[in-house]
Short mmCIF file of C-alpha atoms and ligand atoms in Angstrom, two decimals:
data_model
loop_
_atom_site.label_atom_id
_atom_site.label_comp_id
_atom_site.label_asym_id
_atom_site.label_seq_id
_atom_site.Cartn_x
_atom_site.Cartn_y
_atom_site.Cartn_z
CA MET A 1 -17.38 14.52 -24.70
CA ASN A 2 -16.42 11.31 -23.60
CA PRO A 3 -12.88 10.91 -21.38
CA ASP A 4 -10.34 8.72 -22.50
CA THR A 5 -10.13 6.60 -19.41
CA ILE A 6 -12.70 5.54 -16.78
CA ILE A 7 -10.92 4.57 -14.18
CA ILE A 8 -12.78 2.25 -10.98
CA GLY A 9 -11.75 3.08 -7.32
CA GLY A 10 -10.46 6.07 -5.37
CA GLY A 11 -7.56 4.81 -3.34
CA ILE A 12 -4.03 5.29 -3.93
CA ILE A 13 -4.24 2.98 -6.65
CA GLY A 14 -6.04 4.55 -8.59
CA CYS A 15 -5.92 7.81 -8.17
CA SER A 16 -2.23 7.65 -8.75
CA ILE A 17 -2.79 6.04 -12.39
CA ALA A 18 -5.24 8.70 -12.46
CA LEU A 19 -2.29 11.30 -12.17
CA ARG A 20 -0.31 9.88 -14.96
CA LEU A 21 -2.65 9.41 -17.18
CA ALA A 22 -4.16 13.56 -16.36
CA GLN A 23 -0.20 13.99 -16.26
CA SER A 24 0.10 12.82 -20.12
CA GLY A 25 -3.02 14.67 -21.43
CA LEU A 26 -5.41 12.41 -21.55
CA LYS A 27 -8.95 13.31 -20.59
CA VAL A 28 -8.98 10.67 -16.68
CA THR A 29 -12.55 10.11 -15.20
CA LEU A 30 -12.44 8.06 -11.66
CA ILE A 31 -15.59 6.86 -10.20
CA GLU A 32 -15.37 5.52 -6.30
CA ARG A 33 -18.21 4.16 -5.09
CA GLY A 34 -17.67 6.00 -1.57
CA ALA A 35 -15.15 9.38 -0.81
CA LEU A 36 -11.77 9.06 -2.92
CA GLY A 37 -9.22 7.63 -0.06
CA ARG A 38 -11.48 6.52 2.61
CA GLU A 39 -10.48 2.51 2.25
CA ALA A 40 -7.32 0.64 2.90
CA SER A 41 -5.35 3.60 1.44
CA TRP A 42 -6.55 5.42 4.92
CA ALA A 43 -6.07 2.72 7.47
CA ALA A 44 -2.46 1.84 6.00
CA ALA A 45 0.02 2.85 8.09
CA GLY A 46 2.34 4.95 5.40
CA MET A 47 5.82 2.52 5.59
CA LEU A 48 7.60 3.07 2.64
CA THR A 49 10.00 -0.33 4.13
CA PRO A 50 11.14 -3.14 1.02
CA GLN A 51 13.43 -3.90 3.69
CA SER A 52 11.74 -4.92 6.06
CA GLU A 53 8.66 -6.48 5.05
CA THR A 54 9.74 -8.17 2.13
CA THR A 55 13.34 -9.30 2.22
CA GLY A 56 13.15 -12.74 0.50
CA LYS A 57 9.99 -12.54 -0.65
CA GLU A 58 10.13 -11.82 -4.39
CA PRO A 59 9.50 -10.82 -7.06
CA LEU A 60 7.99 -7.93 -4.26
CA PHE A 61 10.86 -6.62 -3.11
CA GLU A 62 12.33 -6.03 -6.55
CA ILE A 63 10.03 -3.31 -7.21
CA GLY A 64 9.49 -2.63 -3.65
CA ILE A 65 12.80 -1.03 -3.97
CA ARG A 66 12.45 0.36 -7.17
CA SER A 67 9.27 2.65 -5.62
CA ARG A 68 11.10 3.53 -3.05
CA ALA A 69 13.09 5.10 -4.67
CA LEU A 70 10.53 7.35 -6.60
CA TYR A 71 9.00 8.12 -3.59
CA ARG A 72 10.53 12.76 -2.97
CA ASP A 73 9.69 12.97 -6.13
CA PHE A 74 6.09 11.71 -6.02
CA THR A 75 5.63 13.56 -3.03
CA ASP A 76 7.70 16.63 -3.77
CA GLU A 77 5.54 16.35 -7.46
CA LEU A 78 2.04 16.03 -5.73
CA ARG A 79 2.85 19.20 -3.19
CA ASP A 80 3.47 20.98 -6.18
CA ILE A 81 0.76 20.73 -7.50
CA SER A 82 -1.75 20.45 -4.60
CA GLY A 83 0.01 22.43 -2.23
CA ILE A 84 -0.49 20.04 0.55
CA ASP A 85 2.46 18.33 2.13
CA SER A 86 2.28 14.64 2.47
CA GLU A 87 5.52 14.66 5.45
CA TYR A 88 7.22 11.99 3.59
CA ARG A 89 9.75 11.60 5.60
CA ALA A 90 13.21 9.75 5.63
CA GLU A 91 14.87 9.01 9.04
CA GLY A 92 14.54 5.44 8.18
CA THR A 93 13.38 1.87 10.18
CA VAL A 94 14.87 0.15 13.67
CA CYS A 95 14.69 -3.55 13.78
CA ILE A 96 14.38 -4.42 16.92
CA ALA A 97 16.15 -7.89 18.47
CA LEU A 98 13.88 -9.38 21.30
CA ARG A 99 14.91 -13.11 21.23
CA ASP A 100 18.12 -15.06 19.69
CA ASP A 101 16.20 -15.46 16.62
CA ASP A 102 15.55 -12.48 15.78
CA LEU A 103 19.18 -11.67 15.67
CA HIS A 104 20.33 -14.97 13.13
CA GLU A 105 17.64 -13.78 10.72
CA PHE A 106 18.53 -9.92 10.84
CA ALA A 107 22.32 -11.40 10.42
CA VAL A 108 21.15 -13.34 7.45
CA CYS A 109 19.31 -10.43 6.36
CA SER A 110 21.88 -7.99 6.55
CA ARG A 111 24.07 -10.25 4.53
CA ALA A 112 21.31 -10.92 1.35
CA GLN A 113 20.73 -6.89 0.79
CA ASN A 114 24.17 -5.76 1.30
CA ALA A 115 25.15 -8.21 -1.48
CA LEU A 116 22.38 -6.26 -3.14
CA GLY A 117 23.96 -2.91 -2.28
CA LEU A 118 21.54 -2.04 -0.12
CA ARG A 119 22.53 -0.30 3.64
CA ALA A 120 21.27 -2.94 6.17
CA GLU A 121 23.61 -2.57 9.56
CA LEU A 122 23.43 -5.37 12.17
CA VAL A 123 24.29 -2.72 15.25
CA SER A 124 24.54 -3.15 19.12
CA ALA A 125 21.19 -3.03 21.54
CA GLU A 126 23.45 0.24 22.81
CA GLU A 127 23.49 1.45 19.32
CA ALA A 128 19.76 0.50 18.30
CA ARG A 129 18.54 2.61 21.79
CA ARG A 130 21.30 5.82 20.41
CA ILE A 131 19.47 5.77 16.82
CA GLU A 132 15.83 4.95 18.44
CA PRO A 133 16.11 5.81 21.91
CA SER A 134 12.18 4.76 23.04
CA ALA A 135 13.39 1.21 21.72
CA THR A 136 13.26 -0.78 24.79
CA PRO A 137 15.74 -1.46 27.89
CA ALA A 138 15.88 -5.26 26.61
CA ALA A 139 16.60 -4.85 23.16
CA LEU A 140 19.92 -7.55 22.13
CA GLY A 141 19.96 -6.18 19.18
CA GLY A 142 18.94 -4.20 16.02
CA LEU A 143 18.99 -4.21 12.57
CA PHE A 144 19.03 -0.13 11.34
CA LEU A 145 17.66 0.12 7.35
CA PRO A 146 18.69 3.79 6.78
CA ASP A 147 17.08 3.62 3.68
CA ASP A 148 12.98 2.82 4.75
CA HIS A 149 10.80 6.02 5.11
CA GLN A 150 7.57 6.91 5.82
CA VAL A 151 4.41 8.63 4.35
CA GLU A 152 1.38 10.62 5.70
CA ASN A 153 -0.81 8.05 3.63
CA ARG A 154 -4.05 10.43 4.88
CA LYS A 155 -1.96 13.50 3.65
CA LEU A 156 -1.01 11.75 0.70
CA MET A 157 -4.59 10.82 0.02
CA ARG A 158 -5.88 14.35 0.27
CA SER A 159 -2.53 15.53 -1.48
CA LEU A 160 -3.47 13.16 -4.54
CA ALA A 161 -7.27 14.34 -4.33
CA ALA A 162 -6.26 18.34 -4.75
CA ALA A 163 -3.75 17.32 -7.43
CA LEU A 164 -6.43 15.56 -9.59
CA ALA A 165 -8.74 18.55 -9.21
CA LYS A 166 -6.29 20.98 -10.32
CA LEU A 167 -5.68 18.43 -13.60
CA ASP A 168 -9.15 18.15 -14.18
CA VAL A 169 -9.92 14.33 -13.37
CA GLY A 170 -13.46 13.99 -13.24
CA ILE A 171 -14.52 12.56 -10.03
CA VAL A 172 -17.66 10.56 -9.87
CA ASP A 173 -18.30 9.69 -6.07
CA ASN A 174 -21.06 7.89 -4.20
CA ARG A 175 -21.64 6.18 -7.65
CA GLU A 176 -20.93 2.19 -7.36
CA VAL A 177 -19.42 1.12 -10.53
CA THR A 178 -22.09 -2.42 -10.92
CA GLN A 179 -20.78 -3.97 -14.69
CA ILE A 180 -17.67 -2.86 -17.21
CA ALA A 181 -20.01 -2.24 -19.85
CA ALA A 182 -18.19 -4.92 -23.24
CA GLU A 183 -19.07 -5.10 -27.30
CA GLY A 184 -17.40 -8.48 -28.22
CA ASN A 185 -13.90 -8.30 -26.91
CA ARG A 186 -13.31 -4.74 -26.35
CA ALA A 187 -13.96 -2.14 -22.89
CA ILE A 188 -16.56 0.17 -23.62
CA GLY A 189 -17.25 1.70 -20.18
CA VAL A 190 -18.35 1.06 -17.37
CA SER A 191 -22.62 0.61 -16.16
CA CYS A 192 -23.44 2.24 -12.78
CA SER A 193 -26.75 0.37 -12.04
CA GLY A 194 -28.03 0.73 -15.62
CA GLU A 195 -27.04 4.09 -16.58
CA LEU A 196 -23.83 3.44 -19.37
CA PHE A 197 -20.62 5.57 -19.35
CA THR A 198 -18.38 4.71 -22.06
CA ALA A 199 -14.65 5.52 -22.32
CA GLY A 200 -11.85 4.29 -24.88
CA SER A 201 -10.34 2.59 -21.80
CA VAL A 202 -11.30 1.24 -18.21
CA ILE A 203 -8.49 0.44 -15.58
CA VAL A 204 -10.18 -1.14 -12.28
CA ALA A 205 -8.63 -0.51 -9.24
CA THR A 206 -10.63 -1.54 -6.98
CA GLY A 207 -8.56 -3.03 -4.14
CA CYS A 208 -10.43 -5.97 -2.51
CA TRP A 209 -13.68 -5.09 -4.07
CA SER A 210 -11.98 -6.30 -7.88
CA SER A 211 -13.49 -10.34 -7.77
CA ARG A 212 -17.00 -9.58 -8.04
CA LEU A 213 -16.82 -6.35 -11.12
CA LEU A 214 -13.95 -8.32 -12.94
CA SER A 215 -16.28 -11.30 -13.08
CA THR A 216 -18.97 -9.02 -14.43
CA VAL A 217 -16.74 -9.34 -17.52
CA GLY A 218 -16.20 -13.29 -17.04
CA MET A 219 -12.44 -13.11 -15.29
CA ASN A 220 -12.22 -15.36 -12.61
CA LEU A 221 -9.62 -13.57 -9.93
CA GLU A 222 -8.88 -13.86 -6.09
CA VAL A 223 -8.68 -10.66 -4.72
CA VAL A 224 -9.46 -10.91 -0.61
CA PRO A 225 -9.37 -8.64 2.42
CA ALA A 226 -7.04 -9.53 4.80
CA ARG A 227 -7.96 -7.59 7.69
CA GLY A 228 -6.19 -5.00 9.67
CA GLN A 229 -6.22 -3.53 12.73
CA MET A 230 -4.50 -0.67 13.63
CA LEU A 231 -4.63 1.86 16.86
CA ALA A 232 -2.90 5.50 17.44
CA VAL A 233 -1.53 6.90 21.17
CA LYS A 234 -0.01 10.31 22.11
CA GLY A 235 1.47 11.70 24.73
CA GLY A 236 4.76 11.97 26.52
CA LEU A 237 7.35 9.96 24.01
CA THR A 238 9.18 11.65 21.56
CA MET A 239 10.20 9.09 18.70
CA SER A 240 11.11 9.66 15.34
CA ARG A 241 12.13 6.26 13.36
CA VAL A 242 9.75 3.33 12.68
CA LEU A 243 10.16 0.47 14.85
CA HIS A 244 9.23 -2.96 13.99
CA SER A 245 9.90 -6.13 16.51
CA SER A 246 8.59 -9.68 15.05
CA LYS A 247 5.28 -9.23 15.95
CA VAL A 248 4.70 -5.38 16.03
CA TYR A 249 5.63 -1.84 13.81
CA VAL A 250 5.79 1.08 15.40
CA VAL A 251 5.00 4.63 13.38
CA PRO A 252 5.55 8.54 14.64
CA ARG A 253 3.87 10.80 12.78
CA LEU A 254 4.91 14.75 13.08
CA ASP A 255 1.64 15.25 14.89
CA GLY A 256 2.83 13.65 17.54
CA ARG A 257 0.69 10.18 16.99
CA ILE A 258 1.91 6.63 16.81
CA LEU A 259 0.43 4.21 15.46
CA ILE A 260 0.60 0.91 16.42
CA GLY A 261 -0.24 -2.11 13.76
CA ALA A 262 -1.17 -4.58 12.64
CA THR A 263 -3.50 -8.00 12.36
CA VAL A 264 -3.37 -9.64 8.76
CA GLU A 265 -6.99 -11.26 9.05
CA TYR A 266 -9.37 -12.98 6.85
CA ALA A 267 -12.49 -12.35 8.25
CA GLY A 268 -14.90 -11.43 5.17
CA TYR A 269 -15.38 -7.69 5.10
CA SER A 270 -16.37 -7.66 8.61
CA ARG A 271 -15.33 -3.98 10.03
CA GLN A 272 -15.11 -4.53 13.71
CA VAL A 273 -11.81 -3.60 15.36
CA THR A 274 -11.80 -6.47 18.38
CA ALA A 275 -9.86 -6.60 21.89
CA ALA A 276 -7.83 -9.08 21.52
CA ALA A 277 -6.28 -7.23 18.24
CA MET A 278 -6.05 -4.70 20.63
CA ASN A 279 -4.61 -6.69 23.18
CA SER A 280 -1.93 -8.18 21.40
CA LEU A 281 -1.18 -5.04 19.23
CA MET A 282 -0.21 -3.18 22.80
CA THR A 283 0.74 -5.53 24.53
CA ALA A 284 3.49 -6.28 21.72
CA ALA A 285 3.88 -2.29 21.46
CA ILE A 286 4.65 -2.00 25.07
CA GLU A 287 7.48 -4.39 24.59
CA LEU A 288 9.14 -2.77 21.84
CA ALA A 289 8.85 0.66 22.98
CA PRO A 290 8.08 0.48 26.84
CA ALA A 291 6.83 4.42 27.18
CA ILE A 292 4.15 3.48 25.25
CA ALA A 293 2.18 1.84 28.43
CA ASP A 294 1.61 5.47 29.42
CA CYS A 295 0.47 6.55 26.19
CA GLU A 296 -3.34 8.05 25.72
CA VAL A 297 -5.05 6.09 23.26
CA THR A 298 -6.48 8.10 20.52
CA GLU A 299 -7.62 6.25 17.90
CA MET A 300 -8.58 2.55 16.70
CA TRP A 301 -9.75 1.23 13.29
CA CYS A 302 -9.17 -1.66 10.47
CA GLY A 303 -9.26 -1.55 6.91
CA PHE A 304 -8.96 -4.29 3.90
CA ARG A 305 -5.26 -5.30 2.18
CA PRO A 306 -6.06 -6.07 -1.66
CA ASP A 307 -4.85 -10.01 -1.37
CA THR A 308 -4.22 -12.04 -3.89
CA PRO A 309 -3.21 -16.22 -3.80
CA ASP A 310 0.05 -15.24 -4.47
CA HIS A 311 -0.19 -12.30 -2.09
CA CYS A 312 1.59 -10.27 -5.04
CA PRO A 313 -0.46 -7.58 -7.06
CA ILE A 314 -2.29 -8.05 -10.36
CA MET A 315 -0.89 -5.17 -13.13
CA GLY A 316 -1.99 -4.65 -16.94
CA PRO A 317 -3.42 -5.57 -19.82
CA ALA A 318 -6.27 -7.64 -19.21
CA PRO A 319 -7.60 -10.89 -21.68
CA LEU A 320 -10.26 -7.65 -23.07
CA GLU A 321 -8.96 -5.45 -25.37
CA ASN A 322 -9.02 -1.45 -23.58
CA LEU A 323 -9.38 -2.88 -20.20
CA PHE A 324 -6.57 -2.86 -17.52
CA ILE A 325 -6.32 -4.45 -13.79
CA ALA A 326 -4.68 -2.86 -10.88
CA THR A 327 -5.50 -4.83 -7.44
CA GLY A 328 -3.54 -6.75 -4.96
CA HIS A 329 -1.30 -4.78 -3.54
CA PHE A 330 -1.81 -6.59 -0.48
CA ARG A 331 0.64 -4.98 1.99
CA ASN A 332 2.18 -3.03 0.29
CA GLY A 333 -0.02 -0.65 -2.18
CA ILE A 334 1.48 3.03 -0.16
CA LEU A 335 4.84 1.23 -1.51
CA LEU A 336 4.09 0.27 -5.01
CA ALA A 337 1.89 3.86 -5.98
CA PRO A 338 4.24 5.62 -8.36
CA ILE A 339 5.46 2.21 -10.04
CA THR A 340 1.99 0.89 -10.58
CA ALA A 341 0.90 4.32 -11.89
CA ASP A 342 4.37 4.57 -14.64
CA ALA A 343 3.35 1.57 -15.66
CA ILE A 344 -0.37 1.48 -15.74
CA LYS A 345 0.19 4.44 -17.65
CA GLU A 346 3.29 3.27 -20.13
CA ALA A 347 -0.11 -0.09 -20.82
CA VAL A 348 -2.44 2.52 -21.71
CA ILE A 349 -0.69 4.91 -23.95
CA ASN A 350 2.27 2.89 -25.27
CA GLY A 351 0.45 -0.65 -25.21
CA ALA A 352 3.16 -2.36 -22.88
CA MET A 353 4.20 -2.32 -19.54
CA PRO A 354 7.78 -2.24 -18.50
CA ALA A 355 9.55 -5.49 -18.54
CA TYR A 356 9.91 -5.87 -15.06
CA MET A 357 6.35 -6.10 -14.16
CA ASP A 358 5.57 -8.67 -16.50
CA ARG A 359 5.52 -11.11 -13.68
CA PHE A 360 2.28 -9.29 -12.32
CA ASN A 361 0.23 -10.11 -15.05
CA TRP A 362 -3.32 -11.76 -14.72
CA GLN A 363 -2.17 -15.21 -16.59
CA ARG A 364 0.11 -16.23 -13.74
CA PHE A 365 -3.50 -17.35 -11.94
CA GLU A 366 -4.62 -19.17 -15.28
CA SER A 367 -4.03 -22.59 -13.71
CA LYS A 368 -5.45 -21.84 -10.38
CA GLN A 369 -4.32 -22.60 -7.01
CA PRO A 370 -5.82 -22.95 -3.38
CA MET A 371 -4.94 -20.13 -1.61
CA ASN A 372 -2.11 -20.02 0.81
CA LYS A 373 -3.88 -17.59 3.56
CA SER A 374 -0.72 -16.55 5.57
CA SER A 375 1.32 -13.49 4.75
P1 LIG B 1 -8.40 1.02 -1.39
O1 LIG B 1 -7.72 2.11 -1.12
O2 LIG B 1 -9.79 0.43 -0.60
O3 LIG B 1 -9.25 1.73 -2.58
C1 LIG B 1 -9.76 0.64 -3.53
C2 LIG B 1 -11.72 1.77 -3.84
O4 LIG B 1 -12.16 0.95 -4.43
C3 LIG B 1 -12.64 1.71 -2.74
O5 LIG B 1 -11.72 3.50 -2.14
C4 LIG B 1 -13.28 1.56 -2.88
O6 LIG B 1 -14.80 2.02 -2.35
C5 LIG B 1 -13.22 1.96 -4.45
N1 LIG B 1 -14.84 0.68 -4.89
C6 LIG B 1 -14.63 -0.87 -4.94
N2 LIG B 1 -15.19 -0.81 -6.03
C7 LIG B 1 -16.17 -0.35 -6.17
C8 LIG B 1 -16.93 -0.10 -6.99
N3 LIG B 1 -17.71 -1.13 -8.08
N4 LIG B 1 -17.22 0.99 -7.67
C9 LIG B 1 -16.44 2.05 -7.33
N5 LIG B 1 -15.34 2.56 -6.40
C10 LIG B 1 -15.59 0.93 -6.36
N6 LIG B 1 0.99 -0.24 2.51
C11 LIG B 1 1.75 0.12 2.29
O7 LIG B 1 2.94 0.20 1.22
N7 LIG B 1 2.47 0.43 3.57
C12 LIG B 1 1.80 0.40 4.63
O8 LIG B 1 2.45 0.76 5.88
C13 LIG B 1 0.41 0.04 5.06
N8 LIG B 1 0.10 -0.23 6.17
C14 LIG B 1 -1.46 -0.99 5.92
C15 LIG B 1 -1.77 -1.36 7.21
C16 LIG B 1 -3.38 -1.69 6.80
C17 LIG B 1 -4.31 -1.45 8.45
C18 LIG B 1 -3.40 -1.88 6.01
C19 LIG B 1 -5.24 -2.50 5.73
C20 LIG B 1 -3.55 -2.05 4.96
C21 LIG B 1 -1.76 -1.59 4.77
N9 LIG B 1 -1.33 -1.32 3.38
C22 LIG B 1 0.30 -0.79 3.34
C23 LIG B 1 -1.71 -1.94 2.47
C24 LIG B 1 -2.18 -0.71 1.60
O9 LIG B 1 -2.88 0.07 2.17
C25 LIG B 1 -2.94 -1.03 0.10
O10 LIG B 1 -1.97 -2.13 -0.52
C26 LIG B 1 -3.60 0.13 -0.88
O11 LIG B 1 -3.84 1.13 0.26
C27 LIG B 1 -4.59 -0.33 -1.71
O12 LIG B 1 -4.58 0.36 -2.61
P2 LIG B 1 -6.07 0.43 -3.38
O13 LIG B 1 -6.27 1.84 -4.21
O14 LIG B 1 -5.76 -0.66 -4.34
O15 LIG B 1 -7.64 -0.03 -2.65
N1 LIG B 2 2.54 -3.23 5.94
C1 LIG B 2 1.93 -3.05 6.80
C2 LIG B 2 0.77 -3.76 6.38
O1 LIG B 2 0.14 -4.47 6.14
O2 LIG B 2 0.29 -3.63 7.87
#
């Protein structure tokens, strides 16, 4: 029997959409070129931090705050279905000022966020170090964001994969979709090297590899890889909150690992981890939390964020009937997975995205701007 929907791409976006559609009673097949959740969704730091990362970046900020509010229930629900806990942690984030400019920026940010009813507390250097003792004694002050949290994204991907299996989603892995199949102005399925799989609707959730696939139905959307390099250290340092400086973030995991990230580089699909990136990340991390200097380096890696010309996602119905797009989540795809999944479910089942998602449609690129490659 043909599925109601084929989802292309088994990252957090494709898997979260599969979850919501399967829960709504649709028969879903998900096709993944490699293994589920091994690309950007594996490489990420798992921060759910719209207040520290997207402030002033409307319209991303609004959906980031909305999606963050869904996260505890999202991870609880997944744990109940899959039996796998994805370590949602609600300790908040501390931004540390290391320069006078940072203090000014924190003051502006806290005023703006407080005015929106969000908690953003300007704190002295002493108070910042009381909240997160691993922060440097050289701190000039801090901004405490008690509602910016984190999740262990690799465990979240395992939890999602197990939940999809429980919900009878058909997983076709190690299979690359080479073309979206269309009849007239209607998507009818996908083709994998000539083999046709038909379905009632098709959803493209292929992260930074989306442009080529969409070009097979004549769409000219720019989604490019923005490489992020990271490393992990371990040992001798107790830390419970995400720490940010203007140069780096540091994310403690429950197993004792401390993640340090990340670069944003436009280097094509090169998977190199470079000495220069590791050097600058480590230097910035030690400046922020000096005890990191004595830790052991346990892992170095990189991943490709899917970036768009305005650094915002592209979500919703495509120009072809029965074709939907969910890509371009750039630096916030972990955070934005629940809201994206709910919205695409609405579009597939009820024919319309929620109004607050309208701004992320593909049509905004119809008069194409040259890409500004900065975060
Ligand atoms: P991916 O996870 O890349 O998944 C796309 C999938 O599609 C892949 O598995 C790929 O194999 C598959 N695919 C591609 N083409 C085909 C094809 N033709 N046929 C079949 N399958 C195909 N976000 C946050 O919210 N918080 C963070 O702290 C954070 N930190 C980050 C740190 C780093 C270093 C990086 C790199 C990213 C970070 N992000 C973070 C961003 C986040 O990881 C991404 O926005 C998100 O993972 C994108 O999810 P995705 O499912 O669209 O893409
Ligand atoms: N959101 C963290 C990153 O993209 O590096």
